[in-house]
Amino acid sequence: MLDIESRGYVNSSVLVSTEWVANNLENIRLIESNEDPLLYKAGHIETAVEVDWIRDLNDPIVRDYLGEQAFHNLVTKIGITPDTTVVFYGDKNNWWATYALWVFELFGHKNCKIMDGGRLKWENEKRPLTREIKSFNKSEYPIVKRDDSSDRIFRDGVLTHIKQNKKLIDVRSFPEYTGEKLHMEGYPNEGALRGGHIPGAKSVPWASSINSDGTFKISSDLKEIYEKTANLNQSDEVVVYCRIGERSSHTWFVLKYLLGYSNVKNYDGSWTEWGNLVGVPVERE
Amino acid sequence: MNQTLSEILKELSELDNDSKAYYLIDLADEFIQTNNKKPYSENNKVPACESEVYLWVTNKNNKYYLDFSVENPQGISAKAMAVILQNSLNGLTKEEINLISDDLPYEIFGKSLSMGKGAGLVSMVRLVKYFVNN
């Protein structure tokens, strides 16, 4: 596999290798975000803290992300300042790591990075894991208002987006896209009443962007997928969506950083919202 | 439900989330991989399980014994589930095993169980029942 710097990404600095992480543990804050809540406690990279996508990133009552005070409490608890370089990694090829990074960016945190290949690559390289949980001194971090305007879109925005014939990428599995299935293989139905996809959306399953070892594909391969096959252009306004916004945060990361798209928004309401909305258009094929 | 499983569920119900996680991790640490030779048959593979779990069920005088392989190194929950199933079901009859609820993983892991993990772990229980009934 080519070095990250040699893969042709527009913003290669947002992706770091396992080796880079191993050599910079003292200079960064590592955040592990997993789907499996046992994984972090069973062993994690030394100095890593856990940010759980349900407990830490979601509002406990309203379907929304944490508010400004909760974000402030979270980052100060784990010793992050506005200048801290935060590196995210996790299971499932960094699904939840990119999701956590996306939420951090809603609060304007700069210097966010992803560890290429995620937790599995680190483990496969036989790098050390520990069960010791480090605590950090409480840090200073201003209370920052969440900005949903740049990287997030809501249903009304999506309706306007499709009326203007702008681009959408559905990153779910193809049977979900066609409406054959209401949920991905192996997952229960979360109650979507209609199957199909948002009109005009192209199907590019999220995993198209990764290699078998969980690392991201090189830029030319990504362009082949997103630009030749899905007909995207760097200047397009693009909306990505999946089921609840987690898989699509992975594709958001690819388009925004690796391919340098300046206007990509994640529709986190995704199919669990759209598939239940009364009166919105749905396509099947 | 046999005594061992009742005890495990009672103990888990008395733990807070963190303690429950460590309890399950300790169980996962006890997991012993099967000695069966590879390649494993797809017939033994637990469907819809991301941890790539394989299951073998042996019948000895109408009592059943479970043997597992968890191929994904990140399959901590699957390993814990396998140990619980082995500890609580080994030596039981078909009738006794059929009393186990398919939703057992949700009783064990509770709210911390994600959708994907839940589906895979439920599949482990269902495959045990399928093997003892067929």
Short mmCIF file of C-alpha atoms in Angstrom, two decimals:
data_model
loop_
_atom_site.label_atom_id
_atom_site.label_comp_id
_atom_site.label_asym_id
_atom_site.label_seq_id
_atom_site.Cartn_x
_atom_site.Cartn_y
_atom_site.Cartn_z
CA MET A 1 0.00 0.00 0.00
CA LEU A 2 1.29 3.45 -0.90
CA ASP A 3 2.23 5.94 1.79
CA ILE A 4 -0.65 8.26 2.57
CA GLU A 5 1.24 11.22 1.10
CA SER A 6 1.70 9.36 -2.19
CA ARG A 7 -1.92 8.42 -2.75
CA GLY A 8 -2.92 11.69 -4.38
CA TYR A 9 -5.40 12.93 -1.81
CA VAL A 10 -6.27 16.60 -1.82
CA ASN A 11 -5.88 16.77 1.96
CA SER A 12 -3.58 13.95 2.92
CA SER A 13 -2.75 15.47 6.31
CA VAL A 14 -6.17 14.49 7.64
CA LEU A 15 -5.25 10.83 7.41
CA VAL A 16 -2.46 9.31 9.49
CA SER A 17 -0.95 5.86 9.52
CA THR A 18 -0.80 3.45 12.43
CA GLU A 19 2.96 3.98 12.47
CA TRP A 20 2.54 7.75 12.71
CA VAL A 21 0.15 7.29 15.62
CA ALA A 22 2.58 4.95 17.37
CA ASN A 23 5.30 7.59 17.04
CA ASN A 24 3.17 10.52 18.17
CA LEU A 25 1.17 9.18 21.10
CA GLU A 26 2.37 11.90 23.45
CA ASN A 27 1.57 14.77 21.09
CA ILE A 28 -2.02 13.99 20.22
CA ARG A 29 -5.28 12.99 21.82
CA LEU A 30 -6.41 9.62 20.51
CA ILE A 31 -10.13 8.95 20.49
CA GLU A 32 -11.51 5.46 19.98
CA SER A 33 -15.11 5.26 18.78
CA ASN A 34 -16.66 1.86 18.23
CA GLU A 35 -19.94 0.21 17.57
CA ASP A 36 -19.05 -2.54 20.04
CA PRO A 37 -19.04 -1.03 23.56
CA LEU A 38 -16.81 -3.82 24.92
CA LEU A 39 -13.91 -3.25 22.55
CA TYR A 40 -12.32 -0.20 24.14
CA LYS A 41 -12.39 -1.68 27.63
CA ALA A 42 -11.05 -4.99 26.32
CA GLY A 43 -7.95 -3.21 25.03
CA HIS A 44 -7.11 0.09 23.38
CA ILE A 45 -4.11 2.04 22.18
CA GLU A 46 -2.15 3.55 25.04
CA THR A 47 -3.39 7.09 25.85
CA ALA A 48 -6.62 6.63 23.88
CA VAL A 49 -9.89 7.79 25.39
CA GLU A 50 -13.28 6.44 24.43
CA VAL A 51 -16.00 8.56 22.90
CA ASP A 52 -19.18 6.56 22.57
CA TRP A 53 -21.49 7.54 19.74
CA ILE A 54 -24.64 7.10 21.82
CA ARG A 55 -23.54 8.11 25.31
CA ASP A 56 -21.24 10.98 24.38
CA LEU A 57 -22.32 12.33 21.01
CA ASN A 58 -26.10 12.12 21.03
CA ASP A 59 -28.63 14.05 23.05
CA PRO A 60 -30.24 11.55 25.43
CA ILE A 61 -33.79 12.73 24.71
CA VAL A 62 -34.08 14.56 21.41
CA ARG A 63 -32.88 12.99 18.16
CA ASP A 64 -29.95 15.34 17.75
CA TYR A 65 -26.31 15.67 18.66
CA LEU A 66 -24.98 16.98 21.91
CA GLY A 67 -25.31 20.67 22.61
CA GLU A 68 -22.61 23.24 23.26
CA GLN A 69 -22.41 22.68 27.02
CA ALA A 70 -22.26 18.90 26.66
CA PHE A 71 -19.52 19.21 24.04
CA HIS A 72 -17.61 21.55 26.32
CA ASN A 73 -17.95 19.05 29.17
CA LEU A 74 -16.79 16.20 26.94
CA VAL A 75 -13.67 17.82 25.52
CA THR A 76 -12.54 19.35 28.80
CA LYS A 77 -12.99 16.00 30.54
CA ILE A 78 -10.66 14.29 28.08
CA GLY A 79 -8.09 17.06 28.15
CA ILE A 80 -8.59 18.59 24.73
CA THR A 81 -7.89 22.25 24.01
CA PRO A 82 -8.74 24.03 20.73
CA ASP A 83 -5.14 23.40 19.63
CA THR A 84 -5.09 19.69 20.34
CA THR A 85 -4.59 17.37 17.39
CA VAL A 86 -7.30 14.76 17.76
CA VAL A 87 -6.92 11.42 16.01
CA PHE A 88 -9.97 9.20 15.74
CA TYR A 89 -9.97 5.47 15.15
CA GLY A 90 -12.35 2.59 15.75
CA ASP A 91 -13.94 -0.64 14.65
CA LYS A 92 -15.91 -1.30 11.48
CA ASN A 93 -13.37 0.40 9.23
CA ASN A 94 -13.69 3.68 11.09
CA TRP A 95 -17.45 4.13 10.65
CA TRP A 96 -17.82 5.55 14.12
CA ALA A 97 -14.48 7.31 14.02
CA THR A 98 -15.52 9.37 10.99
CA TYR A 99 -18.90 9.93 12.62
CA ALA A 100 -17.21 11.28 15.77
CA LEU A 101 -14.87 13.42 13.67
CA TRP A 102 -17.87 14.84 11.82
CA VAL A 103 -19.56 15.78 15.10
CA PHE A 104 -16.34 17.40 16.37
CA GLU A 105 -16.19 19.43 13.19
CA LEU A 106 -19.76 20.64 13.74
CA PHE A 107 -18.28 22.31 16.80
CA GLY A 108 -15.45 23.73 14.75
CA HIS A 109 -12.60 21.69 16.19
CA LYS A 110 -9.66 21.93 13.82
CA ASN A 111 -6.85 19.40 13.64
CA CYS A 112 -9.03 16.32 13.44
CA LYS A 113 -7.53 13.23 11.81
CA ILE A 114 -8.40 9.61 11.13
CA MET A 115 -6.05 6.67 11.70
CA ASP A 116 -6.05 4.84 8.37
CA GLY A 117 -7.22 1.25 8.68
CA GLY A 118 -8.71 1.80 12.11
CA ARG A 119 -8.49 -0.50 15.04
CA LEU A 120 -8.32 -3.71 13.02
CA LYS A 121 -5.17 -2.63 11.16
CA TRP A 122 -3.50 -1.72 14.44
CA GLU A 123 -4.40 -5.15 15.84
CA ASN A 124 -3.36 -7.00 12.70
CA GLU A 125 0.04 -5.33 12.93
CA LYS A 126 0.35 -6.77 16.45
CA ARG A 127 0.77 -3.33 17.94
CA PRO A 128 0.22 -3.09 21.69
CA LEU A 129 -3.13 -2.57 23.35
CA THR A 130 -3.74 -1.84 27.00
CA ARG A 131 -6.67 -2.06 29.39
CA GLU A 132 -5.35 0.77 31.50
CA ILE A 133 -7.64 3.78 31.22
CA LYS A 134 -5.76 7.04 31.52
CA SER A 135 -7.37 10.14 32.89
CA PHE A 136 -6.31 13.60 31.87
CA ASN A 137 -6.30 16.93 33.61
CA LYS A 138 -9.33 19.00 32.86
CA SER A 139 -8.53 21.32 29.97
CA GLU A 140 -9.60 24.80 28.95
CA TYR A 141 -11.97 24.93 25.99
CA PRO A 142 -14.41 27.72 25.23
CA ILE A 143 -18.10 26.96 24.90
CA VAL A 144 -18.64 26.79 21.16
CA LYS A 145 -21.98 26.88 19.43
CA ARG A 146 -22.56 23.97 17.09
CA ASP A 147 -22.67 25.05 13.44
CA ASP A 148 -24.90 22.76 11.37
CA SER A 149 -24.73 24.91 8.26
CA SER A 150 -21.57 23.66 6.55
CA ASP A 151 -21.47 19.90 6.91
CA ARG A 152 -24.99 18.89 7.92
CA ILE A 153 -28.35 19.10 6.15
CA PHE A 154 -31.91 18.58 7.34
CA ARG A 155 -34.93 17.20 5.50
CA ASP A 156 -36.21 20.56 4.23
CA GLY A 157 -32.77 21.26 2.87
CA VAL A 158 -32.77 17.90 1.13
CA LEU A 159 -36.16 18.62 -0.44
CA THR A 160 -34.80 21.89 -1.82
CA HIS A 161 -31.62 20.10 -2.92
CA ILE A 162 -33.51 17.54 -5.02
CA LYS A 163 -35.81 20.18 -6.51
CA GLN A 164 -32.68 21.89 -7.78
CA ASN A 165 -31.44 18.59 -9.25
CA LYS A 166 -28.31 18.62 -7.15
CA LYS A 167 -26.29 15.51 -6.41
CA LEU A 168 -27.01 12.90 -3.75
CA ILE A 169 -25.13 9.77 -2.84
CA ASP A 170 -26.90 6.90 -1.09
CA VAL A 171 -24.17 4.93 0.68
CA ARG A 172 -26.35 2.08 1.92
CA SER A 173 -26.18 -1.41 0.46
CA PHE A 174 -27.68 -1.80 -3.01
CA PRO A 175 -30.72 -3.82 -1.81
CA GLU A 176 -31.54 -0.96 0.57
CA TYR A 177 -31.15 1.54 -2.25
CA THR A 178 -33.49 -0.34 -4.57
CA GLY A 179 -36.07 -0.83 -1.85
CA GLU A 180 -35.71 -4.59 -1.90
CA LYS A 181 -34.69 -4.39 1.75
CA LEU A 182 -35.55 -1.89 4.47
CA HIS A 183 -32.31 -2.49 6.37
CA MET A 184 -28.83 -3.75 5.71
CA GLU A 185 -27.95 -7.41 5.81
CA GLY A 186 -27.72 -8.67 9.36
CA TYR A 187 -29.38 -5.64 10.90
CA PRO A 188 -32.94 -5.42 12.20
CA ASN A 189 -35.49 -3.16 10.58
CA GLU A 190 -35.56 0.12 12.45
CA GLY A 191 -39.04 0.91 11.36
CA ALA A 192 -38.74 2.58 7.97
CA LEU A 193 -42.18 2.29 6.40
CA ARG A 194 -41.03 2.73 2.81
CA GLY A 195 -38.12 1.25 0.93
CA GLY A 196 -36.19 2.89 -1.86
CA HIS A 197 -34.07 5.99 -2.14
CA ILE A 198 -34.28 9.76 -2.35
CA PRO A 199 -35.02 10.74 -5.98
CA GLY A 200 -31.91 11.36 -8.00
CA ALA A 201 -29.55 9.69 -5.55
CA LYS A 202 -26.80 7.49 -6.95
CA SER A 203 -25.88 4.30 -5.16
CA VAL A 204 -22.28 4.14 -3.96
CA PRO A 205 -22.07 1.85 -0.93
CA TRP A 206 -19.73 3.32 1.68
CA ALA A 207 -17.34 0.36 1.59
CA SER A 208 -16.50 1.13 -2.04
CA SER A 209 -13.91 3.57 -0.72
CA ILE A 210 -11.86 1.13 1.34
CA ASN A 211 -9.43 -1.69 0.72
CA SER A 212 -9.76 -5.13 2.27
CA ASP A 213 -7.45 -4.10 5.13
CA GLY A 214 -9.67 -1.14 5.99
CA THR A 215 -7.36 1.53 4.57
CA PHE A 216 -8.72 4.10 2.16
CA LYS A 217 -8.27 3.55 -1.56
CA ILE A 218 -5.91 5.79 -3.47
CA SER A 219 -7.23 8.99 -5.01
CA SER A 220 -7.39 7.71 -8.59
CA ASP A 221 -9.50 4.74 -7.51
CA LEU A 222 -11.80 7.00 -5.50
CA LYS A 223 -12.21 9.32 -8.49
CA GLU A 224 -13.08 6.34 -10.66
CA ILE A 225 -15.84 5.42 -8.21
CA TYR A 226 -17.27 8.81 -7.35
CA GLU A 227 -16.58 10.82 -10.48
CA LYS A 228 -16.70 8.37 -13.39
CA THR A 229 -19.30 5.97 -12.03
CA ALA A 230 -21.41 8.27 -9.84
CA ASN A 231 -20.83 11.33 -12.01
CA LEU A 232 -19.78 13.68 -9.22
CA ASN A 233 -17.65 16.72 -9.81
CA GLN A 234 -15.50 18.52 -7.27
CA SER A 235 -17.57 21.69 -7.66
CA ASP A 236 -20.89 19.91 -7.01
CA GLU A 237 -23.00 20.45 -3.94
CA VAL A 238 -23.36 16.90 -2.66
CA VAL A 239 -25.59 15.35 -0.01
CA VAL A 240 -24.72 11.95 1.40
CA TYR A 241 -27.02 9.78 3.45
CA CYS A 242 -27.49 6.25 4.77
CA ARG A 243 -29.70 5.02 7.62
CA ILE A 244 -28.80 7.26 10.55
CA GLY A 245 -25.81 9.18 9.20
CA GLU A 246 -22.97 6.98 10.38
CA ARG A 247 -22.01 5.22 7.15
CA SER A 248 -22.52 8.45 5.25
CA SER A 249 -20.12 10.31 7.56
CA HIS A 250 -17.48 7.92 6.19
CA THR A 251 -18.30 8.94 2.61
CA TRP A 252 -18.54 12.60 3.69
CA PHE A 253 -14.96 12.27 4.94
CA VAL A 254 -13.79 10.73 1.65
CA LEU A 255 -15.41 13.40 -0.50
CA LYS A 256 -14.55 16.38 1.66
CA TYR A 257 -10.99 15.57 2.57
CA LEU A 258 -9.56 12.87 0.36
CA LEU A 259 -11.12 14.23 -2.86
CA GLY A 260 -11.35 17.86 -1.77
CA TYR A 261 -15.06 18.55 -2.36
CA SER A 262 -15.84 21.87 -0.74
CA ASN A 263 -19.59 21.44 -0.39
CA VAL A 264 -20.57 18.05 1.02
CA LYS A 265 -23.29 17.67 3.61
CA ASN A 266 -24.29 14.67 5.65
CA TYR A 267 -28.05 14.12 5.94
CA ASP A 268 -28.05 12.31 9.28
CA GLY A 269 -31.85 12.04 9.34
CA SER A 270 -31.16 9.64 6.49
CA TRP A 271 -33.48 6.77 5.63
CA THR A 272 -34.85 6.34 9.16
CA GLU A 273 -36.36 9.80 8.67
CA TRP A 274 -37.01 9.93 4.91
CA GLY A 275 -38.47 6.41 4.78
CA ASN A 276 -41.11 7.46 7.30
CA LEU A 277 -41.91 10.99 6.15
CA VAL A 278 -45.42 11.53 4.85
CA GLY A 279 -45.62 12.79 1.31
CA VAL A 280 -41.96 12.98 0.35
CA PRO A 281 -40.96 11.48 -3.00
CA VAL A 282 -39.30 8.06 -3.06
CA GLU A 283 -37.73 6.27 -5.99
CA ARG A 284 -37.31 2.54 -6.44
CA GLU A 285 -35.39 0.67 -9.08
CA MET B 1 -33.78 -21.79 31.91
CA ASN B 2 -31.11 -23.77 33.69
CA GLN B 3 -29.49 -22.71 36.93
CA THR B 4 -26.23 -21.43 35.47
CA LEU B 5 -27.91 -19.11 33.01
CA SER B 6 -30.24 -17.80 35.73
CA GLU B 7 -27.24 -17.04 37.89
CA ILE B 8 -25.42 -15.25 35.08
CA LEU B 9 -28.47 -13.11 34.27
CA LYS B 10 -29.08 -12.30 37.92
CA GLU B 11 -25.46 -11.30 38.41
CA LEU B 12 -25.51 -9.12 35.29
CA SER B 13 -28.73 -7.43 36.33
CA GLU B 14 -27.05 -6.24 39.52
CA LEU B 15 -24.11 -4.62 37.75
CA ASP B 16 -23.79 -1.09 36.42
CA ASN B 17 -22.82 -0.64 32.76
CA ASP B 18 -19.07 -0.47 33.35
CA SER B 19 -19.01 -3.47 35.68
CA LYS B 20 -21.16 -5.41 33.24
CA ALA B 21 -18.72 -4.63 30.44
CA TYR B 22 -15.76 -5.90 32.47
CA TYR B 23 -17.71 -9.00 33.52
CA LEU B 24 -18.37 -9.79 29.86
CA ILE B 25 -14.75 -9.07 28.90
CA ASP B 26 -13.60 -11.49 31.61
CA LEU B 27 -15.89 -14.12 30.12
CA ALA B 28 -14.50 -13.39 26.64
CA ASP B 29 -11.00 -13.96 28.04
CA GLU B 30 -12.09 -17.48 29.02
CA PHE B 31 -13.03 -18.31 25.44
CA ILE B 32 -11.27 -21.34 23.99
CA GLN B 33 -11.11 -21.60 20.23
CA THR B 34 -12.18 -24.93 18.71
CA ASN B 35 -9.60 -27.51 17.68
CA ASN B 36 -11.58 -28.34 14.56
CA LYS B 37 -9.54 -28.26 11.38
CA LYS B 38 -9.88 -25.50 8.81
CA PRO B 39 -11.37 -24.80 6.39
CA TYR B 40 -14.64 -24.76 8.27
CA SER B 41 -17.85 -25.61 6.49
CA GLU B 42 -20.13 -22.70 5.67
CA ASN B 43 -22.88 -24.83 7.22
CA ASN B 44 -21.29 -24.13 10.59
CA LYS B 45 -21.06 -20.38 10.09
CA VAL B 46 -23.39 -18.21 12.15
CA PRO B 47 -25.41 -16.11 9.69
CA ALA B 48 -25.30 -12.31 9.88
CA CYS B 49 -22.52 -12.35 12.45
CA GLU B 50 -19.71 -9.86 11.81
CA SER B 51 -17.41 -11.72 14.18
CA GLU B 52 -17.25 -14.69 11.80
CA VAL B 53 -18.43 -17.22 14.34
CA TYR B 54 -18.59 -20.94 13.58
CA LEU B 55 -20.53 -23.39 15.71
CA TRP B 56 -20.46 -27.17 16.09
CA VAL B 57 -22.96 -29.07 18.24
CA THR B 58 -22.23 -32.60 19.42
CA ASN B 59 -24.93 -34.96 20.66
CA LYS B 60 -23.80 -37.38 23.38
CA ASN B 61 -26.65 -39.53 24.69
CA ASN B 62 -29.19 -36.83 23.85
CA LYS B 63 -27.24 -34.19 25.69
CA TYR B 64 -25.68 -31.43 23.64
CA TYR B 65 -22.25 -29.80 23.70
CA LEU B 66 -21.19 -26.62 21.90
CA ASP B 67 -17.91 -25.77 20.26
CA PHE B 68 -17.15 -22.34 18.77
CA SER B 69 -14.63 -20.53 16.65
CA VAL B 70 -14.55 -16.71 16.58
CA GLU B 71 -12.41 -15.66 13.63
CA ASN B 72 -12.60 -11.88 14.01
CA PRO B 73 -10.07 -10.69 16.62
CA GLN B 74 -12.48 -7.90 17.51
CA GLY B 75 -15.26 -10.37 18.30
CA ILE B 76 -15.21 -9.76 22.05
CA SER B 77 -18.99 -9.83 22.44
CA ALA B 78 -19.23 -13.01 20.38
CA LYS B 79 -16.60 -14.68 22.56
CA ALA B 80 -18.44 -13.68 25.74
CA MET B 81 -21.69 -14.97 24.25
CA ALA B 82 -20.05 -18.24 23.24
CA VAL B 83 -18.71 -18.79 26.77
CA ILE B 84 -22.12 -18.06 28.30
CA LEU B 85 -23.80 -20.48 25.90
CA GLN B 86 -21.22 -23.18 26.59
CA ASN B 87 -21.32 -22.71 30.36
CA SER B 88 -25.09 -22.71 30.52
CA LEU B 89 -26.16 -25.12 27.77
CA ASN B 90 -23.51 -27.83 27.60
CA GLY B 91 -24.98 -31.09 28.84
CA LEU B 92 -28.61 -30.01 28.42
CA THR B 93 -31.25 -31.86 26.41
CA LYS B 94 -32.95 -30.57 23.26
CA GLU B 95 -36.07 -29.71 25.23
CA GLU B 96 -34.09 -27.70 27.76
CA ILE B 97 -32.16 -25.82 25.08
CA ASN B 98 -35.37 -24.97 23.26
CA LEU B 99 -36.53 -23.08 26.35
CA ILE B 100 -33.79 -20.49 25.86
CA SER B 101 -35.13 -17.25 24.40
CA ASP B 102 -33.77 -16.03 21.08
CA ASP B 103 -33.55 -12.63 22.74
CA LEU B 104 -31.07 -13.91 25.31
CA PRO B 105 -28.29 -11.58 23.99
CA TYR B 106 -30.45 -8.55 24.81
CA GLU B 107 -30.95 -9.84 28.36
CA ILE B 108 -27.19 -10.25 28.68
CA PHE B 109 -25.87 -7.16 26.94
CA GLY B 110 -28.81 -4.85 27.57
CA LYS B 111 -28.99 -1.40 26.09
CA SER B 112 -25.31 -1.36 25.22
CA LEU B 113 -25.92 -3.89 22.47
CA SER B 114 -25.86 -2.28 19.04
CA MET B 115 -28.15 -3.34 16.23
CA GLY B 116 -25.48 -5.15 14.27
CA LYS B 117 -24.08 -6.96 17.26
CA GLY B 118 -27.57 -7.85 18.45
CA ALA B 119 -28.50 -9.49 15.19
CA GLY B 120 -25.29 -11.54 15.12
CA LEU B 121 -25.59 -12.71 18.71
CA VAL B 122 -29.25 -13.65 18.27
CA SER B 123 -28.12 -15.69 15.26
CA MET B 124 -25.73 -17.60 17.53
CA VAL B 125 -28.63 -18.64 19.77
CA ARG B 126 -30.80 -19.53 16.80
CA LEU B 127 -28.10 -21.66 15.20
CA VAL B 128 -27.64 -23.60 18.45
CA LYS B 129 -31.36 -24.37 18.43
CA TYR B 130 -31.32 -25.21 14.75
CA PHE B 131 -28.51 -27.75 15.22
CA VAL B 132 -30.13 -29.46 18.21
CA ASN B 133 -33.45 -29.69 16.38
CA ASN B 134 -32.13 -30.95 13.04
#
